[in-house]
PDB file of C-alpha atoms in Angstrom:
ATOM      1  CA  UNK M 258     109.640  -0.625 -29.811  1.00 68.00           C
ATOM      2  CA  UNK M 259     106.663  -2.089 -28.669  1.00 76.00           C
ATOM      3  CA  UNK M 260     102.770  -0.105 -28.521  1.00 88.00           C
ATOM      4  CA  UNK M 261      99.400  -0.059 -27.922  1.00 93.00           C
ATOM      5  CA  UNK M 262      97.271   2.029 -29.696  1.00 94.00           C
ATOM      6  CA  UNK M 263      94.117   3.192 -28.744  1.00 95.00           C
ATOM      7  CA  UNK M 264      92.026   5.337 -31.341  1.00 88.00           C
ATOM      8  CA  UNK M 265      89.316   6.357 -29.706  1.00 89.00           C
ATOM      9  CA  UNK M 266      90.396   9.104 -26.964  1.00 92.00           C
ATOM     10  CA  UNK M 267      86.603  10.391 -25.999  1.00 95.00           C
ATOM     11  CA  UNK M 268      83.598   8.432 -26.697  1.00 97.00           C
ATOM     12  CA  UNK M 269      80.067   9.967 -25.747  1.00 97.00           C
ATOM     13  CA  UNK M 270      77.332   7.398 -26.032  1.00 97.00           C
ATOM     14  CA  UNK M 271      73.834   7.475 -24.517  1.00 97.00           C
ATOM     15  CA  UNK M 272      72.597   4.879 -22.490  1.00 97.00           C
ATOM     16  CA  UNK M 273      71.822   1.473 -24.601  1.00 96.00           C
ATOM     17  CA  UNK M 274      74.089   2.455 -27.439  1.00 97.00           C
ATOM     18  CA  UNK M 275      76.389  -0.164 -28.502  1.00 97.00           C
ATOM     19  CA  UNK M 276      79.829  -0.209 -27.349  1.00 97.00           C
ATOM     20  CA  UNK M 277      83.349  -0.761 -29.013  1.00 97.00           C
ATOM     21  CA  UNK M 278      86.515   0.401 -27.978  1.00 97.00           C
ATOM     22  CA  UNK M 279      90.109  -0.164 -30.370  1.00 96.00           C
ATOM     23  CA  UNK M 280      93.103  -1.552 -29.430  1.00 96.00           C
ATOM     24  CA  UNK M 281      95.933  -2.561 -31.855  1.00 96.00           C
ATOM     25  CA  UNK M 282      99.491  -3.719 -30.355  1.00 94.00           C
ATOM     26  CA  UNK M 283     102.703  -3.813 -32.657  1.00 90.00           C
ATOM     27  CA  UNK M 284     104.214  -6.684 -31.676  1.00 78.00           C
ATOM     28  CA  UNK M 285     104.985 -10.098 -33.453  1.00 70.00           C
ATOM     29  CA  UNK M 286     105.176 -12.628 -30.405  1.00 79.00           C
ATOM     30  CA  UNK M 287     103.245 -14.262 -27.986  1.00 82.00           C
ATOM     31  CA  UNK M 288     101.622 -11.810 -25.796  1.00 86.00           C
ATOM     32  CA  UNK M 289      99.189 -11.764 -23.184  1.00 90.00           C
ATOM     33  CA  UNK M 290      96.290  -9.369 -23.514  1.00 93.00           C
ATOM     34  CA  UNK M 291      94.284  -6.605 -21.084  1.00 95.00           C
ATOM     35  CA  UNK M 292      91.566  -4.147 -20.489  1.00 97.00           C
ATOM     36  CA  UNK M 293      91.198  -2.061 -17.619  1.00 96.00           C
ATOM     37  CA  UNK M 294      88.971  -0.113 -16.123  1.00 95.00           C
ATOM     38  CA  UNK M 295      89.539   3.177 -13.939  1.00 92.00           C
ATOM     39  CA  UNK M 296      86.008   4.585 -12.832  1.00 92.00           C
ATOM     40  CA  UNK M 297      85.707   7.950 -11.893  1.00 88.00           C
ATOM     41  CA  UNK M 298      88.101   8.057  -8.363  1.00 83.00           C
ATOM     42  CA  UNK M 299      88.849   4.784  -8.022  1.00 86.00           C
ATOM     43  CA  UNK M 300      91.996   2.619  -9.101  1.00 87.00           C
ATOM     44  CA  UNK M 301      92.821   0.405 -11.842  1.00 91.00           C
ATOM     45  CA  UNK M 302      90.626  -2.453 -11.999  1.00 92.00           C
ATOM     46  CA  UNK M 303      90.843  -5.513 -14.437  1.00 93.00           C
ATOM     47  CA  UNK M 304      87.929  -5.689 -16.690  1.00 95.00           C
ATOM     48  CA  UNK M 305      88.949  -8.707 -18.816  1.00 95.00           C
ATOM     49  CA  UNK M 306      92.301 -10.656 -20.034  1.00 93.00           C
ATOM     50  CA  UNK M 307      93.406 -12.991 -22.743  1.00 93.00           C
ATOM     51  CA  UNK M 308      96.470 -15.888 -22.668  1.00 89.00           C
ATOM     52  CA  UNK M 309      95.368 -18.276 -24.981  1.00 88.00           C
ATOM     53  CA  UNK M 310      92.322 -20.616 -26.088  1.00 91.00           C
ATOM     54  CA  UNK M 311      89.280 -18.623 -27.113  1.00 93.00           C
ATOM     55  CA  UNK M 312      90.051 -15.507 -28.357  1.00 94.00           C
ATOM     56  CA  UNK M 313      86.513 -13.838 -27.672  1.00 96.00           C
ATOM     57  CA  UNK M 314      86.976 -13.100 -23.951  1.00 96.00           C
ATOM     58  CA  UNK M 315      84.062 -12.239 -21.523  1.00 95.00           C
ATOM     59  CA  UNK M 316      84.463  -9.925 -18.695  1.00 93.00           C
ATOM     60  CA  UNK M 317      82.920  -8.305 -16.096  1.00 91.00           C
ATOM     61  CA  UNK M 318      79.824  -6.175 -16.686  1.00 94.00           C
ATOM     62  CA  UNK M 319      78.777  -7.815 -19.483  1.00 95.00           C
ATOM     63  CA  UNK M 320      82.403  -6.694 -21.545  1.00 97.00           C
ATOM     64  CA  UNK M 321      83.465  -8.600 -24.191  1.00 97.00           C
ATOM     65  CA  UNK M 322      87.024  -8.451 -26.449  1.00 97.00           C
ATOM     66  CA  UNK M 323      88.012 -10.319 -29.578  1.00 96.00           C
ATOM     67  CA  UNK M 324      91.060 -10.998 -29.964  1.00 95.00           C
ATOM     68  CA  UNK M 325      92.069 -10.953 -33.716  1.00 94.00           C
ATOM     69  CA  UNK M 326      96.166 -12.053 -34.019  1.00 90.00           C
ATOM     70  CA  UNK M 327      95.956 -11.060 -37.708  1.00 91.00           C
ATOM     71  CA  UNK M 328      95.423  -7.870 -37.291  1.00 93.00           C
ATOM     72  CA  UNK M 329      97.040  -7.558 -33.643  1.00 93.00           C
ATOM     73  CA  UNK M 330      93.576  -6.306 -32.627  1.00 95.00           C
ATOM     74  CA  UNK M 331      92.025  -7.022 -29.288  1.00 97.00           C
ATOM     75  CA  UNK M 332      88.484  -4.490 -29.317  1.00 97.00           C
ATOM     76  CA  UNK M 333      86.293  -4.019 -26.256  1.00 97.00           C
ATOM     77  CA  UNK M 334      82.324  -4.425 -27.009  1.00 97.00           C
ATOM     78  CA  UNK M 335      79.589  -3.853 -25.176  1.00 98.00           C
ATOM     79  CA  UNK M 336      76.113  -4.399 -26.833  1.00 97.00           C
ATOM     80  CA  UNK M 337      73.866  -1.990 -24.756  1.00 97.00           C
ATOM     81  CA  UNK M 338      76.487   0.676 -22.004  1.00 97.00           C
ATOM     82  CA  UNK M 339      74.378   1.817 -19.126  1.00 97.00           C
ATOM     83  CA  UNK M 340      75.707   5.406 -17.121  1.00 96.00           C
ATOM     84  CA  UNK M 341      77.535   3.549 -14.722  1.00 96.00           C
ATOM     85  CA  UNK M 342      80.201   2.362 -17.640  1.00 97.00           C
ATOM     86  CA  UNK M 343      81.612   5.777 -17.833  1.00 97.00           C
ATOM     87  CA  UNK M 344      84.873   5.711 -17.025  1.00 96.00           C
ATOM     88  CA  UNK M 345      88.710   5.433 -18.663  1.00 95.00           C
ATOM     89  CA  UNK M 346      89.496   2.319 -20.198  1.00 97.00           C
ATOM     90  CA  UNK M 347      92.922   1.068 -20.737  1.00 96.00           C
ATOM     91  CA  UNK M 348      94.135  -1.579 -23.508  1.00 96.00           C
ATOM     92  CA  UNK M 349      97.627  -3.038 -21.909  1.00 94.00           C
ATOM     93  CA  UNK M 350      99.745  -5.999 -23.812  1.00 92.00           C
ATOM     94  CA  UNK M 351     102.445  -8.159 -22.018  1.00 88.00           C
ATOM     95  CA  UNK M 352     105.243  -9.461 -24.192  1.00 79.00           C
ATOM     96  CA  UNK M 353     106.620 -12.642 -23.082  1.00 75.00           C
ATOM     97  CA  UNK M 354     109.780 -11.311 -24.314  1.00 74.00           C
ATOM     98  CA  UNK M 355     109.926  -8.205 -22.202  1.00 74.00           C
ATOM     99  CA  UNK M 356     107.828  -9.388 -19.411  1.00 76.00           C
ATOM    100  CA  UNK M 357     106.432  -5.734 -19.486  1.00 83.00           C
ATOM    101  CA  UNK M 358     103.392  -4.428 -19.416  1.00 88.00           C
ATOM    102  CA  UNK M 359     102.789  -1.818 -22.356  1.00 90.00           C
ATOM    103  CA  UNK M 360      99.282   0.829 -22.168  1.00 93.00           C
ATOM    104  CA  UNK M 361      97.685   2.360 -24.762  1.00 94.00           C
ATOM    105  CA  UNK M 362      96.697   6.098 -23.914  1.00 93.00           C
ATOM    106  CA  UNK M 363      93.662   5.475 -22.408  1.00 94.00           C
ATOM    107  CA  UNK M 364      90.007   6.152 -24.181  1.00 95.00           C
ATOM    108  CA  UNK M 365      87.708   8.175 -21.734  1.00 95.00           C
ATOM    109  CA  UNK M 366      83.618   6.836 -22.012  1.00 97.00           C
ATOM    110  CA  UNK M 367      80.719   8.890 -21.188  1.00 97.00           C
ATOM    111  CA  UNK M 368      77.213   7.507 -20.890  1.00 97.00           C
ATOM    112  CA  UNK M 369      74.402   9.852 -20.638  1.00 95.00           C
ATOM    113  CA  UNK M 370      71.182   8.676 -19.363  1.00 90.00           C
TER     114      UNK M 370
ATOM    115  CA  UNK J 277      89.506  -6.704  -4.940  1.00 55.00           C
ATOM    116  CA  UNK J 278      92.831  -6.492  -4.813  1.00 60.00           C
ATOM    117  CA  UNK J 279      94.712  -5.562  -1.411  1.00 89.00           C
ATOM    118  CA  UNK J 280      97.348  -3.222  -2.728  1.00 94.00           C
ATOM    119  CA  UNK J 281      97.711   0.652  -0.675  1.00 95.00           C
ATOM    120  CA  UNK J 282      99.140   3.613  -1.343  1.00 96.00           C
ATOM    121  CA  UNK J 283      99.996   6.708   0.676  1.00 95.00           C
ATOM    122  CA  UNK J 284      99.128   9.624   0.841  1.00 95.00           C
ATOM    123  CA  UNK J 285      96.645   9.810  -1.965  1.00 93.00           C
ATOM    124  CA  UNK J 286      97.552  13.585  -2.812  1.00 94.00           C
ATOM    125  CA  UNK J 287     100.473  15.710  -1.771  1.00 96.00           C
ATOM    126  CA  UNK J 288     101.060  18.568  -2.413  1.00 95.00           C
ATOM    127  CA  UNK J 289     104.866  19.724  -1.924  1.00 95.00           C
ATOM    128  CA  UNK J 290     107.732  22.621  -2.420  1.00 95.00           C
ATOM    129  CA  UNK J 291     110.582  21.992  -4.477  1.00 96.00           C
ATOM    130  CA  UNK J 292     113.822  20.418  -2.877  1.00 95.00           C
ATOM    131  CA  UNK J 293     111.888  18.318  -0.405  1.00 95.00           C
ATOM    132  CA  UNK J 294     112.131  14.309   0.146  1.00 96.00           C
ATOM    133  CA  UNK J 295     109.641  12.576  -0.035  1.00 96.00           C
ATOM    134  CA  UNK J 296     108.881   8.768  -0.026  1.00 97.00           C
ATOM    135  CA  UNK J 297     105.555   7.552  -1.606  1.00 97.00           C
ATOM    136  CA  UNK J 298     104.267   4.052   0.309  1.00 97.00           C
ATOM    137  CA  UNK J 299     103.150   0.983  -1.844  1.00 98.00           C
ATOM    138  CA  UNK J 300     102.198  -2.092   0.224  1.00 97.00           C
ATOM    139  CA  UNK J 301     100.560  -5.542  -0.666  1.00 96.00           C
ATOM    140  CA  UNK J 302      98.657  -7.875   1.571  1.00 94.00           C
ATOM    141  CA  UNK J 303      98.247 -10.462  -1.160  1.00 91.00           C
ATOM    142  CA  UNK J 304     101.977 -11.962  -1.156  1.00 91.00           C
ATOM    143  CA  UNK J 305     102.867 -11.201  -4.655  1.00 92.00           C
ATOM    144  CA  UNK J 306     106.591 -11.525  -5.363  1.00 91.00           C
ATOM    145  CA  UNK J 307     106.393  -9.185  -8.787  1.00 93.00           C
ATOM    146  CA  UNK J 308     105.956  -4.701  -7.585  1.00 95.00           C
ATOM    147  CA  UNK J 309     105.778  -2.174  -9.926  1.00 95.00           C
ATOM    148  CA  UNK J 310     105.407   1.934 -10.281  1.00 96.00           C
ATOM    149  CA  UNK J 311     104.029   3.600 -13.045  1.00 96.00           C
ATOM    150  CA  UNK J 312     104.094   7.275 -13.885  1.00 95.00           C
ATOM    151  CA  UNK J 313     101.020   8.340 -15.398  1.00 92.00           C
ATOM    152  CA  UNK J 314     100.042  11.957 -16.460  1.00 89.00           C
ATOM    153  CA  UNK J 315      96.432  13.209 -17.571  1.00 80.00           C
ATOM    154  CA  UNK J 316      95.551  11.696 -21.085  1.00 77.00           C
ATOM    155  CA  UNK J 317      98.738   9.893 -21.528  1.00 82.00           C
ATOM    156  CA  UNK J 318      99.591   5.904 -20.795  1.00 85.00           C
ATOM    157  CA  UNK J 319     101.458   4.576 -18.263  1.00 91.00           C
ATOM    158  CA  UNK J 320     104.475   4.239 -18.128  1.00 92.00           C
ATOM    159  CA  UNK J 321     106.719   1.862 -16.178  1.00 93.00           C
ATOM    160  CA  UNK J 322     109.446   3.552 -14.251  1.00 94.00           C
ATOM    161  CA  UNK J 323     110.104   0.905 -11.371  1.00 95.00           C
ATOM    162  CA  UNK J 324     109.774  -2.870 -10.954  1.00 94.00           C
ATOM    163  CA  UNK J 325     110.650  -5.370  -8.235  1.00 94.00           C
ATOM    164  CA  UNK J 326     110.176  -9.699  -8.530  1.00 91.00           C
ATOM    165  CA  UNK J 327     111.448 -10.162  -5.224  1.00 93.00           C
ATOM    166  CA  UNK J 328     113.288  -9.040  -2.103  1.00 95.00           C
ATOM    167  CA  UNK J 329     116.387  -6.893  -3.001  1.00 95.00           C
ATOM    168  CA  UNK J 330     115.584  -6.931  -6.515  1.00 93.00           C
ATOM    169  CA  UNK J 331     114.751  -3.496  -8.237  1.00 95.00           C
ATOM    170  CA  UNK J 332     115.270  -2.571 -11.738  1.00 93.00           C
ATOM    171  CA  UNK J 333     114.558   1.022 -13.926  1.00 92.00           C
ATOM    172  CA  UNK J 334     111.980   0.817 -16.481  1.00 89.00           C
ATOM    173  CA  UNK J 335     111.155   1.942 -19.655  1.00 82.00           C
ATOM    174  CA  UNK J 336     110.829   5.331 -18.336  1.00 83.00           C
ATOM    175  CA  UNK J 337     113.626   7.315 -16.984  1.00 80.00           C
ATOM    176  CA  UNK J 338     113.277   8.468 -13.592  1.00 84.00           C
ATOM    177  CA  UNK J 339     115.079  10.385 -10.682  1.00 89.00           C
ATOM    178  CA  UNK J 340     113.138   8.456  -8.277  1.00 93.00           C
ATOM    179  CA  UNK J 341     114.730   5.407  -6.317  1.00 94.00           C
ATOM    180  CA  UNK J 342     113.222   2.374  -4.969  1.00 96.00           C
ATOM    181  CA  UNK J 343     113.794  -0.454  -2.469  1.00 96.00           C
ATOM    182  CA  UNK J 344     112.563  -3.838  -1.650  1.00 97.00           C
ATOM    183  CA  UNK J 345     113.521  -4.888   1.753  1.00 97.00           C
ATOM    184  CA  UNK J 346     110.052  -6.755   2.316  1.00 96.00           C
ATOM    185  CA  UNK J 347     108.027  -8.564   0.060  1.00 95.00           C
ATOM    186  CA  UNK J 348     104.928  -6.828   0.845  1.00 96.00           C
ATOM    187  CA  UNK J 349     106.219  -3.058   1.006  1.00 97.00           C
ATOM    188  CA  UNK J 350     107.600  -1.049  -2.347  1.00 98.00           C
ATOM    189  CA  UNK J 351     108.601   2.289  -1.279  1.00 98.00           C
ATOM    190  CA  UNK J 352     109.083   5.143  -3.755  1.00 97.00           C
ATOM    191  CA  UNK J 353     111.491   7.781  -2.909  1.00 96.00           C
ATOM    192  CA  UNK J 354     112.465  11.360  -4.156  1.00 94.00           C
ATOM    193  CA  UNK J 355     115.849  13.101  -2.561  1.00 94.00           C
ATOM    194  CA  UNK J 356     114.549  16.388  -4.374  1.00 95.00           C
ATOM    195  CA  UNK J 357     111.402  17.404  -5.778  1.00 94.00           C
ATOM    196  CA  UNK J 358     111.007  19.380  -8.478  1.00 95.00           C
ATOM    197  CA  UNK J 359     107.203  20.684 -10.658  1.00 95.00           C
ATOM    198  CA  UNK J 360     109.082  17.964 -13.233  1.00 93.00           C
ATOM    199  CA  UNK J 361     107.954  15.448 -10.895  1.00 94.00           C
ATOM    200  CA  UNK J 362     104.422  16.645 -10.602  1.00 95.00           C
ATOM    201  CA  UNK J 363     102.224  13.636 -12.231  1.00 95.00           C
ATOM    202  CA  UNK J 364     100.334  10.428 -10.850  1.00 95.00           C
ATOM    203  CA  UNK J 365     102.568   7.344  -9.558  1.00 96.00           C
ATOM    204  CA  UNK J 366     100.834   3.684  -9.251  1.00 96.00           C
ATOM    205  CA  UNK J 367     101.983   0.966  -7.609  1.00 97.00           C
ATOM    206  CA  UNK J 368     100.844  -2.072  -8.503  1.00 95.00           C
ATOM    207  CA  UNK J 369     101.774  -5.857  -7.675  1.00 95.00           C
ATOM    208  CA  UNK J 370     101.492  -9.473  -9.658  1.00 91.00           C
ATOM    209  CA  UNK J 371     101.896 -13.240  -8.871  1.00 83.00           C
ATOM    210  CA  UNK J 372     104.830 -15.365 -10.292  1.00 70.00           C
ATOM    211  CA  UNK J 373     102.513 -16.593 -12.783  1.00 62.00           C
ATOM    212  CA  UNK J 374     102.322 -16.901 -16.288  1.00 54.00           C
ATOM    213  CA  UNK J 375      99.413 -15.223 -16.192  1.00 61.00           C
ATOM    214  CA  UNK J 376     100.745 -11.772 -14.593  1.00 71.00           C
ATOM    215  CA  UNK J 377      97.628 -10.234 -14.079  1.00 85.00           C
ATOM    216  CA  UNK J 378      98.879  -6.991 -12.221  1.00 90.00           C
ATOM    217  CA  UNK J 379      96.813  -4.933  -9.600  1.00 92.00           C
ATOM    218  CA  UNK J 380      97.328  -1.559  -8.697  1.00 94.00           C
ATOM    219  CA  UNK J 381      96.740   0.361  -6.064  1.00 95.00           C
ATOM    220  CA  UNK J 382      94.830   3.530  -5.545  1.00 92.00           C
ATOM    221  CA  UNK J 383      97.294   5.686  -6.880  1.00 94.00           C
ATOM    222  CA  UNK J 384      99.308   8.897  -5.299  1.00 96.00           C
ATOM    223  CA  UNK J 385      98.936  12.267  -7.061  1.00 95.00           C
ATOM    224  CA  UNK J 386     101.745  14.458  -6.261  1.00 96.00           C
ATOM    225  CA  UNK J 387     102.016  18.321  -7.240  1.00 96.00           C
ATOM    226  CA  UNK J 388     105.117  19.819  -6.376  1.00 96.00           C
ATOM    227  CA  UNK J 389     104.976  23.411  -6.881  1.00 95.00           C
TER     228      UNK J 389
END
């Protein structure tokens, strides 16, 4: 069965630390790649995506993810978090084969000033 | 931002009662889903719709029901609630595109006690 791990379930950083989140997908096929964002009390919100060409992606915010087929990675960096980047973000992969949309767990950031 | 709703945002609600939770879209997507989603776990997919009078179960088993009499509305019903149900439910919609980015809606939290 498909997955989507996420290792990291609480990260506490201070403000300008650097950022990255992983994500690692078991699945052999073409897939379509995701990071979301759920700040505190608001809904799901896109943060960046990957189908095909250039696997670094840029986001919003100044998010990044690399998306590395060999090792059916696709990390979230930021180089410098500020407090307003706390929040739970969600690593989701879409099989072309299912047509479903598979989460990881979730990884909750905190960003004190 | 997306244009996806959901109500009520929290209910709280004895066992044995109905209750329908409302998902609508402004954006004309064809593609509706629910997810289930419980504190510090993933998503999962219980519900999906690509069209009028198409529904279909997902991965996750589920007592609810759902219809799709209008492309823009994806209700969410319980005959019976029971504390099993107690969790988070998100509706969220997507184009007909390759891409499939989905968007989701504020979410519903629902305690039955």
């Amino acid at each position: 069965a498909q997955s989507v791990s996420q290792h990291n379930h609480h990260v506490i950083l201070s403000e300008a630390a650097s950022l990255e989140l992983g994500c690692n997908y078991s699945y052999g096929g073409t897939v379509n790649l995701f990071w979301y964002v759920q700040y505190p009390g608001q809904h799901l919100q896109l943060l960046l995506k990957y189908f095909s060409g250039d696997p670094l992606v840029k986001g919003i915010k100044g998010f990044e993810a690399e998306f590395i087929k060999s090792k059916f990675s696709f990390n979230l960096r930021k180089p410098s978090v500020q407090w307003s980047d706390t929040a739970e973000y969600f690593c989701a992969v879409l099989s072309y084969n299912t047509d479903k949309l598979i989460f990881g767990t979730g990884t909750r950031l905190q960003v004190f000033p | 931002e997306a244009d996806i709703y959901q109500t009520p945002r929290y209910l709280v609600i004895g066992t044995g009662k109905k209750i329908t939770l409302e998902c609508s879209q402004t954006m004309g997507h064809d593609k509706m889903y629910w997810y289930q989603q419980d504190p510090g776990m993933e998503l999962h997919l219980i519900h999906y719709s690509y069209g009028v009078n198409s529904t279909e179960k997902g991965d996750l088993s589920s007592e609810s029901t759902v219809s799709r009499i209008r492309t823009e509305h994806f209700p969410l019903t319980l005959e019976s609630a029971r504390p099993s149900h107690t969790s988070q439910y998100l509706c969220a919609s997507s184009e007909e595109t390759s891409t499939d980015t989905q968007y989701f809606g504020p979410g519903t939290r629902l305690t039955v006690l």
